[in-house]
């Protein structure tokens, strides 16, 4: 191919997942490995080949333990626990027996036998409907490529720890073990084929402040490691072989980005107050104890959503009450006296089941998820409630239930809390007798019966990520329907309004902890609708605060009044877009 043709600028369009621009060399992760050589063995070579396989397995175990150790040290024990599943693959008797038998009986080389059987199992797992089993296919392939690399003396292309030069990571998807290794020093940005704006990978990119584009469909197949590219996380683009003109234009964008970051640093220690004096409680969403550090550093007032499921997934056993207590207590202690809202387990849907071995479901988002699962596993639910109540002993913890759909669930969950309180009281264990309990409003039915729910809780927190997907019947993970995922749809705004009105009538505060709260364009609308508190990824706190400090409440209310009588989501979005740019133009200089 002529040199010019290979170097032509090429733009791939996806979904903007994390703002920012970066440029550098592409590193494509998780490419199918080159063909694995097949060799016939003479009988006398079989024992030597088996011992070569054993050595490769030992080396692989060593490599995984090393990565696990590093991840535990930098990101915490929960993230490190992900690798337990990888270590288990190396001890799987069914797989190892089949591989050895084929080497002995079929007289083939170790890499070929291992590849054939591991791929047979991985394909079967991948075809499953169950998230957990599909995830195990990814684990199995991860481990297989490590074993093959060791047998073939090949560099581990998929292993981020080997990255020495900063680069742009391109992948079909980022599995948890890879995401957990992302290091801002070597990963400039990432671009992936799957996912939407509220997929877990996108949320993770924003919290790491790495420019990212998701939903690119085929970037990992179209792009090559070593190509030079630019990731535009504002517009959802990856530009390969950018021309000098493109680089010049983006150079200006990068300069503006740096100057905006300086302005944002300036507001971190200041209050989230509007120009006309309305104080807004602005807190952070966290997923593990270690995240607490980022909350104050970014100017957050406590935690509005602690997603506890990350303590439960990617490990082989349930966390004990004591382990959970340590994690919750650490966040409560570090942020005291600011409040910390701890959400009870929200497993299911896109949050992978690990060791629980739950049966596959056809519609996991409509299935055995969150509070539904907790109410049917009393031992697990009680352990968590007791840990949360105990972590509340200082008085700054609040408890929140996910996925409440109606009164009965709320009553049942509250009854569990009363039982746990009685047990702790009887044992003389310190806990918060007056802990405030709230419900997430993320299912349309809950918003519609908010009046009844309000009589039984002290606060509501709107989970707009799920509220939007359930109201509009749009899978938040599916890039093919991402264009239908519309936060300003009139139906969504009416549900938010109904929730705020019911909550306020009963003296509750109403917050938003879904991704909508972290979008500066949506903030005036939410505040205008009467939302009292916003909880966002720690990395987004400065931008949201910057906007609040330039807003006047009458503008926000006028926008909300317009939105509540407008019939078009697109028109509402356009008004939000314009108002946010009028009041805080520097926040949007790089955005369309
Ligand atoms: C939500 O649904 O908006 C929410 C905050 O919960 P999660 O994203 O964890 O489902
Ligand atoms: Mg939710």
Coordinates of C-alpha atoms and ligand atoms in Angstrom, one line a residue:
X1 CA 0.0 0.0 0.0
X2 CA 1.4 3.4 -0.8
X3 CA 2.8 5.3 2.2
X4 CA 0.4 8.2 1.7
X5 CA -2.7 6.0 1.9
X6 CA -1.6 4.3 5.1
X7 CA -0.9 7.6 6.7
X8 CA -4.2 9.3 5.8
X9 CA -6.2 10.8 8.7
X10 CA -9.0 8.6 9.7
X11 CA -11.8 9.5 12.2
X12 CA -13.8 6.9 14.1
X13 CA -16.9 8.1 16.0
X14 CA -18.2 6.7 19.2
X15 CA -19.8 8.0 22.4
X16 CA -18.0 10.6 24.5
X17 CA -17.3 8.9 27.9
X18 CA -14.8 11.1 29.7
X19 CA -13.9 14.6 28.7
X20 CA -10.4 15.7 27.7
X21 CA -8.0 15.3 24.8
X22 CA -4.9 13.3 24.5
X23 CA -2.6 12.1 21.8
X24 CA 0.0 9.4 21.5
X25 CA 0.7 5.9 20.2
X26 CA -2.1 3.4 20.1
X27 CA -1.8 0.1 22.0
X28 CA -4.4 -2.4 21.0
X29 CA -5.3 -4.8 23.9
X30 CA -6.8 -8.2 23.8
X31 CA -6.2 -8.9 20.1
X32 CA -6.7 -12.5 19.2
X33 CA -3.2 -14.1 19.5
X34 CA -1.3 -15.0 16.4
X35 CA -1.8 -18.7 15.3
X36 CA -0.5 -21.2 17.9
X37 CA 2.0 -23.6 16.3
X38 CA 1.1 -27.3 16.3
X39 CA 3.9 -29.8 16.5
X40 CA 3.8 -33.7 16.4
X41 CA 5.8 -35.1 19.3
X42 CA 7.7 -38.4 19.3
X43 CA 6.7 -40.5 22.4
X44 CA 10.1 -39.9 24.2
X45 CA 9.5 -36.1 24.0
X46 CA 6.1 -36.1 25.7
X47 CA 7.4 -36.1 29.4
X48 CA 9.7 -33.2 28.6
X49 CA 6.8 -31.3 27.0
X50 CA 4.6 -31.9 30.1
X51 CA 7.2 -30.5 32.3
X52 CA 7.6 -27.5 30.0
X53 CA 3.8 -26.9 30.5
X54 CA 4.2 -27.2 34.3
X55 CA 6.9 -24.7 34.3
X56 CA 4.8 -22.3 32.2
X57 CA 1.9 -22.7 34.7
X58 CA 4.2 -22.0 37.6
X59 CA 5.6 -18.9 35.9
X60 CA 2.0 -17.7 35.0
X61 CA 1.0 -18.1 38.6
X62 CA 4.0 -16.0 39.6
X63 CA 3.1 -13.3 37.1
X64 CA -0.5 -13.1 38.2
X65 CA 0.5 -12.9 41.9
X66 CA 2.8 -10.1 41.0
X67 CA 0.1 -8.1 39.3
X68 CA -2.3 -8.9 42.1
X69 CA 0.2 -7.7 44.7
X70 CA 0.7 -4.4 42.8
X71 CA -3.0 -3.8 42.3
X72 CA -3.7 -4.6 46.0
X73 CA -1.0 -2.0 47.0
X74 CA -2.2 0.7 44.7
X75 CA -6.0 0.2 44.5
X76 CA -6.9 -1.9 47.5
X77 CA -7.7 -5.5 48.4
X78 CA -11.1 -5.6 46.6
X79 CA -9.5 -4.7 43.2
X80 CA -6.7 -7.2 43.9
X81 CA -9.3 -9.9 44.6
X82 CA -10.2 -9.9 40.9
X83 CA -7.1 -12.0 40.3
X84 CA -8.3 -14.8 42.5
X85 CA -10.5 -16.0 39.7
X86 CA -7.5 -16.0 37.4
X87 CA -5.4 -18.1 39.8
X88 CA -8.3 -20.6 40.0
X89 CA -8.1 -21.2 36.3
X90 CA -4.5 -22.4 36.7
X91 CA -5.7 -25.0 39.1
X92 CA -8.8 -26.2 37.2
X93 CA -8.5 -30.0 37.2
X94 CA -10.9 -30.6 34.2
X95 CA -9.0 -28.2 31.9
X96 CA -5.5 -29.4 33.0
X97 CA -6.5 -33.1 32.7
X98 CA -7.8 -32.7 29.2
X99 CA -4.8 -30.8 28.1
X100 CA -2.4 -33.5 29.5
X101 CA -4.4 -36.3 28.0
X102 CA -4.4 -34.7 24.6
X103 CA -0.6 -34.3 24.9
X104 CA -0.1 -37.9 25.8
X105 CA -2.6 -39.5 23.5
X106 CA -2.5 -37.0 20.6
X107 CA 1.2 -36.4 21.0
X108 CA 0.9 -32.6 20.4
X109 CA 2.9 -29.8 21.8
X110 CA 1.9 -28.0 25.1
X111 CA 0.9 -24.6 23.6
X112 CA -1.3 -26.2 21.0
X113 CA -3.1 -28.5 23.5
X114 CA -3.6 -25.8 26.0
X115 CA -4.9 -23.3 23.4
X116 CA -7.4 -25.8 21.9
X117 CA -9.0 -26.8 25.3
X118 CA -9.0 -23.4 26.9
X119 CA -10.6 -21.9 23.8
X120 CA -13.2 -24.7 23.8
X121 CA -14.3 -23.8 27.3
X122 CA -14.0 -20.1 26.7
X123 CA -16.3 -20.3 23.7
X124 CA -18.9 -22.3 25.6
X125 CA -18.8 -19.7 28.5
X126 CA -19.0 -16.8 26.1
X127 CA -22.1 -18.2 24.5
X128 CA -23.9 -18.1 27.9
X129 CA -26.7 -15.7 28.6
X130 CA -25.3 -15.1 32.1
X131 CA -23.0 -12.1 32.8
X132 CA -21.0 -14.1 35.4
X133 CA -20.3 -16.9 33.0
X134 CA -19.4 -14.6 30.1
X135 CA -17.0 -12.8 32.4
X136 CA -15.4 -16.1 33.2
X137 CA -14.7 -16.6 29.5
X138 CA -12.7 -13.3 29.6
X139 CA -10.8 -14.5 32.7
X140 CA -10.0 -17.8 31.0
X141 CA -8.7 -16.1 27.8
X142 CA -6.7 -13.7 29.9
X143 CA -5.0 -16.5 31.7
X144 CA -4.6 -18.6 28.5
X145 CA -2.7 -15.8 26.7
X146 CA -0.4 -15.5 29.7
X147 CA 0.3 -19.3 29.6
X148 CA 0.9 -19.2 25.9
X149 CA 3.1 -16.2 26.1
X150 CA 5.2 -18.0 28.7
X151 CA 5.4 -21.2 26.6
X152 CA 6.3 -19.3 23.4
X153 CA 8.6 -16.8 25.1
X154 CA 6.3 -14.0 23.8
X155 CA 5.8 -10.5 25.2
X156 CA 2.5 -10.2 27.0
X157 CA 0.7 -7.8 24.7
X158 CA -2.3 -7.5 26.9
X159 CA -0.5 -6.7 30.1
X160 CA -0.6 -3.1 31.0
X161 CA 2.2 -3.5 33.5
X162 CA 4.6 -3.9 30.6
X163 CA 3.7 -0.5 29.3
X164 CA 6.6 1.8 29.8
X165 CA 5.7 4.6 27.4
X166 CA 2.5 6.5 27.8
X167 CA -0.1 5.3 25.2
X168 CA -3.7 5.3 24.1
X169 CA -5.3 1.9 25.0
X170 CA -7.8 0.6 22.4
X171 CA -9.8 -2.5 23.2
X172 CA -13.0 -4.3 22.4
X173 CA -14.0 -4.1 26.1
X174 CA -12.0 -3.5 29.2
X175 CA -12.4 -6.3 31.6
X176 CA -12.0 -5.6 35.3
X177 CA -8.5 -7.0 35.6
X178 CA -7.3 -4.7 32.9
X179 CA -9.3 -1.7 34.1
X180 CA -7.8 -2.2 37.6
X181 CA -4.3 -1.8 36.2
X182 CA -5.0 1.4 34.3
X183 CA -2.3 3.9 35.5
X184 CA -2.7 7.5 34.5
X185 CA 1.1 7.7 34.0
X186 CA 1.1 5.2 31.2
X187 CA -2.5 5.3 29.9
X188 CA -3.2 8.6 28.2
X189 CA -6.7 7.8 27.2
X190 CA -8.8 4.9 26.0
X191 CA -11.1 4.0 23.2
X192 CA -13.3 0.9 23.3
X193 CA -15.8 -0.8 21.0
X194 CA -18.6 -1.5 23.5
X195 CA -20.5 0.4 26.3
X196 CA -22.5 3.6 26.7
X197 CA -22.0 6.7 28.8
X198 CA -23.3 5.1 32.0
X199 CA -21.5 1.8 31.5
X200 CA -19.2 0.9 34.3
X201 CA -16.1 1.5 32.1
X202 CA -17.2 5.0 31.3
X203 CA -17.9 5.8 35.0
X204 CA -14.4 4.5 35.8
X205 CA -12.8 6.6 33.0
X206 CA -14.4 9.7 34.5
X207 CA -13.2 8.9 38.0
X208 CA -9.7 8.3 36.7
X209 CA -9.9 11.6 34.6
X210 CA -8.7 9.8 31.5
X211 CA -10.1 11.0 28.2
X212 CA -12.2 8.2 26.9
X213 CA -14.5 7.2 24.0
X214 CA -16.8 4.2 24.2
X215 CA -19.2 2.5 21.8
X216 CA -16.8 2.6 18.9
X217 CA -18.1 -0.7 17.6
X218 CA -15.0 -1.9 15.6
X219 CA -12.0 0.3 16.6
X220 CA -10.1 -2.6 18.1
X221 CA -10.3 -4.5 14.8
X222 CA -9.6 -1.4 12.6
X223 CA -6.7 0.1 14.5
X224 CA -3.1 -1.2 14.9
X225 CA -0.7 -0.9 17.8
X226 CA 1.9 1.7 17.0
X227 CA -0.4 4.0 15.0
X228 CA -0.4 7.6 16.2
X229 CA -3.8 9.0 17.2
X230 CA -5.7 11.5 19.2
X231 CA -8.6 10.8 21.5
X232 CA -11.2 13.6 21.8
X233 CA -13.3 12.7 24.8
X234 CA -15.4 15.8 24.4
X235 CA -16.8 14.8 21.0
X236 CA -16.4 11.0 21.2
X237 CA -13.7 10.7 18.5
X238 CA -10.5 8.9 17.9
X239 CA -8.5 10.4 15.1
X240 CA -5.8 8.2 13.6
X241 CA -2.8 9.8 11.8
X242 CA -4.0 13.3 12.5
X243 CA -2.9 15.9 10.0
X244 CA -0.8 18.9 11.1
X245 CA -3.9 21.1 10.9
X246 CA -5.8 18.7 13.2
X247 CA -2.9 18.6 15.6
X248 CA -2.7 22.4 15.6
X249 CA -6.4 22.8 16.3
X250 CA -6.3 20.2 19.1
X251 CA -3.1 21.9 20.5
X252 CA -5.2 24.9 21.2
X253 CA -7.9 22.7 22.8
X254 CA -5.3 21.2 25.1
X255 CA -4.0 24.6 26.1
X256 CA -7.6 25.7 27.0
X257 CA -8.0 22.4 28.9
X258 CA -4.9 23.3 31.0
X259 CA -6.1 26.8 31.7
X260 CA -9.6 25.4 32.7
X261 CA -8.0 23.0 35.1
X262 CA -6.3 25.9 36.8
X263 CA -9.7 27.7 37.2
X264 CA -11.3 24.6 38.5
X265 CA -8.5 24.1 41.1
X266 CA -9.5 27.6 42.3
X267 CA -13.0 26.6 43.4
X268 CA -12.1 23.3 45.1
X269 CA -12.0 24.9 48.6
X270 CA -14.9 27.2 48.1
X271 CA -18.6 26.5 48.9
X272 CA -21.1 25.2 46.3
X273 CA -23.2 28.3 46.5
X274 CA -25.2 30.0 43.7
X275 CA -24.6 33.7 42.9
X276 CA -27.8 34.5 44.8
X277 CA -26.8 32.6 47.9
X278 CA -28.4 29.2 47.6
X279 CA -26.1 26.5 49.2
X280 CA -26.1 23.2 47.3
X281 CA -24.8 20.1 49.0
X282 CA -22.3 18.6 46.6
X283 CA -21.0 15.2 47.5
X284 CA -19.2 12.4 45.8
X285 CA -19.9 8.8 44.6
X286 CA -17.3 6.3 45.8
X287 CA -16.8 2.6 45.3
X288 CA -14.2 1.7 47.8
X289 CA -12.6 3.0 51.0
X290 CA -9.5 4.3 49.2
X291 CA -11.7 6.7 47.2
X292 CA -12.4 8.7 50.3
X293 CA -9.1 10.6 49.8
X294 CA -10.4 12.0 46.5
X295 CA -13.6 13.4 48.0
X296 CA -12.1 16.2 50.1
X297 CA -9.2 16.7 47.6
X298 CA -11.8 17.7 45.0
X299 CA -14.0 19.8 47.3
X300 CA -16.8 17.3 48.0
X301 CA -18.9 17.4 51.1
X302 CA -19.0 13.8 52.1
X303 CA -20.3 10.9 50.1
X304 CA -23.8 10.8 48.5
X305 CA -23.4 7.3 47.2
X306 CA -21.1 4.5 48.3
X307 CA -21.6 1.7 45.8
X308 CA -20.9 -1.3 48.1
X309 CA -21.2 -4.0 45.5
X310 CA -17.5 -3.5 44.5
X311 CA -16.7 -5.1 47.9
X312 CA -18.5 -8.2 46.8
X313 CA -17.6 -8.8 43.2
X314 CA -14.6 -10.5 41.7
X315 CA -13.8 -12.5 44.8
X316 CA -14.4 -16.1 45.8
X317 CA -16.1 -15.6 49.1
X318 CA -18.6 -13.2 50.7
X319 CA -17.0 -10.3 52.6
X320 CA -17.7 -10.8 56.3
X321 CA -19.5 -8.3 58.5
X322 CA -16.2 -7.3 59.9
X323 CA -14.5 -6.7 56.5
X324 CA -17.5 -4.6 55.5
X325 CA -17.4 -2.7 58.7
X326 CA -13.7 -1.9 58.2
X327 CA -14.4 -0.5 54.7
X328 CA -17.5 1.6 55.7
X329 CA -15.9 2.8 58.9
X330 CA -12.8 3.9 57.2
X331 CA -14.8 6.2 54.8
X332 CA -17.0 7.5 57.7
X333 CA -14.0 8.2 59.9
X334 CA -12.0 9.9 57.2
X335 CA -14.8 12.2 56.1
X336 CA -16.4 12.8 59.6
X337 CA -18.3 15.0 60.3
X338 CA -19.5 15.1 56.7
X339 CA -22.3 12.6 55.8
X340 CA -21.6 9.3 54.1
X341 CA -24.6 7.6 52.4
X342 CA -23.9 3.9 52.1
X343 CA -26.1 2.0 49.7
X344 CA -26.9 -1.6 50.4
X345 CA -25.9 -4.2 47.9
X346 CA -26.9 -3.6 44.3
X347 CA -25.7 -6.8 42.7
X348 CA -27.2 -7.9 39.4
X349 CA -27.8 -6.1 36.1
X350 CA -24.4 -5.0 34.9
X351 CA -22.7 -5.7 38.2
X352 CA -21.2 -9.1 37.8
X353 CA -22.1 -11.9 40.1
X354 CA -18.9 -13.7 41.2
X355 CA -18.9 -16.7 43.5
X356 CA -22.6 -16.8 44.2
X357 CA -23.3 -19.1 41.3
X358 CA -26.7 -17.6 40.7
X359 CA -28.7 -19.0 37.8
X360 CA -28.6 -17.2 34.4
X361 CA -31.4 -14.7 33.8
X362 CA -32.9 -13.7 30.4
X363 CA -33.3 -10.1 31.5
X364 CA -30.9 -9.4 34.4
X365 CA -31.8 -5.7 34.6
X366 CA -35.4 -6.7 35.3
X367 CA -34.4 -9.7 37.4
X368 CA -33.0 -10.7 40.7
X369 CA -31.2 -7.5 41.4
X370 CA -30.4 -5.2 44.3
X371 CA -33.0 -5.1 47.1
X372 CA -34.9 -8.0 45.6
X373 CA -31.8 -10.2 46.0
X374 CA -31.0 -8.8 49.5
X375 CA -34.5 -9.5 50.9
X376 CA -34.1 -13.1 49.8
X377 CA -30.7 -13.6 51.3
X378 CA -31.3 -12.6 54.9
X379 CA -27.9 -13.7 56.3
X380 CA -26.0 -11.6 53.7
X381 CA -28.4 -8.6 54.1
X382 CA -28.2 -8.7 57.9
X383 CA -24.4 -8.8 57.9
X384 CA -24.3 -5.7 55.6
X385 CA -26.9 -3.8 57.6
X386 CA -25.1 -4.5 60.9
X387 CA -21.8 -3.4 59.4
X388 CA -23.4 -0.1 58.2
X389 CA -25.2 0.5 61.5
X390 CA -21.9 0.0 63.3
X391 CA -20.0 2.3 61.0
X392 CA -22.6 4.9 61.8
X393 CA -21.6 5.0 65.5
X394 CA -20.1 8.5 65.0
X395 CA -23.4 9.7 63.7
X396 CA -22.4 10.6 60.1
X397 CA -23.6 7.5 58.2
X398 CA -26.9 7.3 56.3
X399 CA -28.3 4.0 54.9
X400 CA -29.9 3.8 51.4
X401 CA -31.7 1.0 49.6
X402 CA -31.3 0.6 45.8
X403 CA -34.1 -0.4 43.4
X404 CA -37.0 0.1 45.6
X405 CA -40.1 -0.4 43.4
X406 CA -42.9 0.0 46.0
X407 CA -44.0 0.0 49.7
X408 CA -43.6 -3.7 50.5
X409 CA -39.9 -3.8 49.8
X410 CA -39.3 -0.8 51.8
X411 CA -41.3 -2.1 54.8
X412 CA -39.5 -5.4 54.6
X413 CA -36.1 -3.8 54.4
X414 CA -36.9 -1.5 57.3
X415 CA -38.0 -4.5 59.4
X416 CA -34.5 -6.1 58.8
X417 CA -32.9 -2.9 60.0
X418 CA -35.0 -2.9 63.2
X419 CA -34.0 -6.6 63.8
X420 CA -30.3 -5.7 63.4
X421 CA -30.6 -2.8 65.7
X422 CA -32.2 -5.0 68.4
X423 CA -29.3 -7.5 68.0
X424 CA -26.6 -4.9 68.3
X425 CA -28.4 -3.2 71.2
X426 CA -28.6 -6.5 73.0
X427 CA -25.0 -7.2 72.4
X428 CA -24.0 -3.7 73.6
X429 CA -22.2 -3.1 70.2
X430 CA -22.0 0.7 69.4
X431 CA -24.1 1.7 66.4
X432 CA -26.3 4.6 65.3
X433 CA -29.7 4.2 66.9
X434 CA -31.1 7.2 64.8
X435 CA -29.5 6.3 61.5
X436 CA -31.3 8.1 58.6
X437 CA -32.6 5.8 56.0
X438 CA -33.3 6.7 52.4
X439 CA -34.6 5.1 49.2
X440 CA -33.1 5.4 45.8
X441 CA -35.7 6.4 43.3
X442 CA -34.6 4.7 40.1
X443 CA -37.7 2.7 39.0
X444 CA -40.6 4.7 37.6
X445 CA -43.1 2.9 39.9
X446 CA -41.1 4.3 42.9
X447 CA -41.3 7.9 41.6
X448 CA -45.1 7.4 41.0
X449 CA -45.7 6.2 44.6
X450 CA -43.1 8.6 46.1
X451 CA -45.9 10.1 48.4
X452 CA -46.3 6.7 50.1
X453 CA -42.5 6.0 50.3
X454 CA -41.8 9.4 51.7
X455 CA -43.7 8.5 54.9
X456 CA -41.2 5.7 55.6
X457 CA -37.8 7.3 54.8
X458 CA -35.8 10.4 55.6
X459 CA -34.5 11.1 52.1
X460 CA -34.7 10.2 48.4
X461 CA -31.8 9.9 46.0
X462 CA -32.7 9.8 42.4
X463 CA -30.7 7.2 40.5
X464 CA -31.1 8.7 37.1
X465 CA -28.9 6.1 35.3
X466 CA -31.5 3.4 36.0
X467 CA -34.5 5.7 36.1
X468 CA -33.8 6.7 32.5
X469 CA -33.2 3.1 31.3
X470 CA -36.3 1.8 32.9
X471 CA -38.6 4.7 31.9
X472 CA -37.5 4.8 28.3
X473 CA -36.8 1.1 28.0
X474 CA -33.2 1.8 26.8
X475 CA -30.4 -0.5 28.0
X476 CA -27.8 1.8 29.5
X477 CA -25.0 -0.6 28.4
X478 CA -26.0 -1.0 24.8
X479 CA -24.3 1.3 22.3
X480 CA -26.9 0.6 19.6
X481 CA -29.7 2.3 21.6
X482 CA -27.5 4.9 23.2
X483 CA -29.0 7.7 21.1
X484 CA -32.4 7.0 22.7
X485 CA -31.0 7.4 26.2
X486 CA -32.3 10.9 26.8
X487 CA -32.0 12.5 30.3
X488 CA -34.2 15.5 29.3
X489 CA -37.1 13.3 28.0
X490 CA -40.3 15.0 29.4
X491 CA -41.2 11.7 31.1
X492 CA -38.0 11.7 33.1
X493 CA -38.4 15.3 34.1
X494 CA -42.0 14.7 35.3
X495 CA -40.8 11.7 37.4
X496 CA -38.0 13.8 38.9
X497 CA -40.5 16.6 39.6
X498 CA -43.0 14.2 41.2
X499 CA -40.3 12.8 43.4
X500 CA -39.1 16.2 44.6
X501 CA -42.6 17.4 45.2
X502 CA -43.6 14.3 47.3
X503 CA -40.3 14.4 49.2
X504 CA -40.5 18.1 50.1
X505 CA -44.2 17.7 51.1
X506 CA -43.0 15.2 53.7
X507 CA -40.0 17.2 54.8
X508 CA -37.4 15.0 53.1
X509 CA -34.3 16.2 51.2
X510 CA -34.1 14.9 47.6
X511 CA -30.7 14.3 45.9
X512 CA -29.6 13.0 42.5
X513 CA -26.7 10.5 42.5
X514 CA -26.9 9.3 38.9
X515 CA -24.6 10.5 36.1
X516 CA -27.0 13.3 35.3
X517 CA -25.9 15.2 38.4
X518 CA -22.3 15.2 37.2
X519 CA -23.2 16.8 33.8
X520 CA -22.8 20.6 34.2
X521 CA -25.4 21.2 31.5
X522 CA -28.0 19.3 33.5
X523 CA -27.2 20.9 36.9
X524 CA -29.3 24.1 36.5
X525 CA -32.3 22.0 35.4
X526 CA -32.0 19.7 38.4
X527 CA -31.6 22.6 40.8
X528 CA -34.5 24.4 39.2
X529 CA -36.7 21.3 39.7
X530 CA -36.0 21.6 43.4
X531 CA -33.2 19.0 43.9
X532 CA -31.4 19.7 47.1
X533 CA -28.2 17.7 46.8
X534 CA -26.0 16.4 44.0
X535 CA -23.6 13.5 44.2
X536 CA -21.1 13.0 41.4
X537 CA -17.8 11.2 40.7
X538 CA -15.0 13.0 42.7
X539 CA -13.3 14.0 39.5
X540 CA -16.4 15.9 38.3
X541 CA -16.9 17.9 41.6
X542 CA -14.8 21.0 40.6
X543 CA -16.7 21.5 37.2
X544 CA -20.1 21.1 38.8
X545 CA -19.2 23.5 41.6
X546 CA -17.7 26.0 39.1
X547 CA -21.1 26.0 37.3
X548 CA -23.2 26.3 40.5
X549 CA -21.1 29.3 41.6
X550 CA -22.1 31.1 38.4
X551 CA -25.8 30.2 38.5
X552 CA -28.7 32.3 39.8
X553 CA -31.7 30.3 41.1
X554 CA -34.3 32.3 39.1
X555 CA -32.6 31.2 35.9
X556 CA -32.6 27.6 37.0
X557 CA -36.3 27.8 38.0
X558 CA -37.3 29.4 34.7
X559 CA -35.5 26.6 32.9
X560 CA -37.3 24.0 34.9
X561 CA -40.7 25.7 34.4
X562 CA -40.0 25.7 30.6
X563 CA -38.9 22.1 30.7
X564 CA -42.0 20.9 32.6
X565 CA -44.4 22.3 30.0
X566 CA -42.2 21.5 26.9
X567 CA -43.1 18.5 24.8
X568 CA -39.7 17.9 23.2
X569 CA -36.7 16.4 25.0
X570 CA -34.4 17.8 22.3
X571 CA -35.7 21.4 22.9
X572 CA -35.2 21.0 26.6
X573 CA -31.7 19.7 26.0
X574 CA -31.0 22.7 23.7
X575 CA -32.1 25.2 26.4
X576 CA -29.9 23.4 29.0
X577 CA -27.0 23.6 26.6
X578 CA -27.4 27.3 26.0
X579 CA -27.9 28.3 29.6
X580 CA -24.9 26.4 30.9
X581 CA -22.7 28.0 28.2
X582 CA -24.0 31.5 28.9
X583 CA -23.2 31.3 32.6
X584 CA -19.9 29.3 32.5
X585 CA -18.5 29.6 29.0
X586 CA -15.0 28.5 29.9
X587 CA -16.3 25.1 31.0
X588 CA -17.4 24.3 27.5
X589 CA -14.8 26.0 25.3
X590 CA -13.7 22.6 24.0
X591 CA -17.1 21.1 23.6
X592 CA -19.5 21.2 20.6
Ligands
LIG1 C1 -28.3 5.1 39.2 O1 -28.9 4.1 38.7 O2 -28.4 6.3 38.7 C2 -27.3 4.9 40.2 C3 -26.6 5.9 40.8 O3 -26.9 3.6 40.5 P1 -26.0 2.7 39.6 O4 -25.3 3.5 38.5 O5 -25.0 2.1 40.6 O6 -27.0 1.7 39.1
LIG2 MG1 -28.9 2.3 39.8

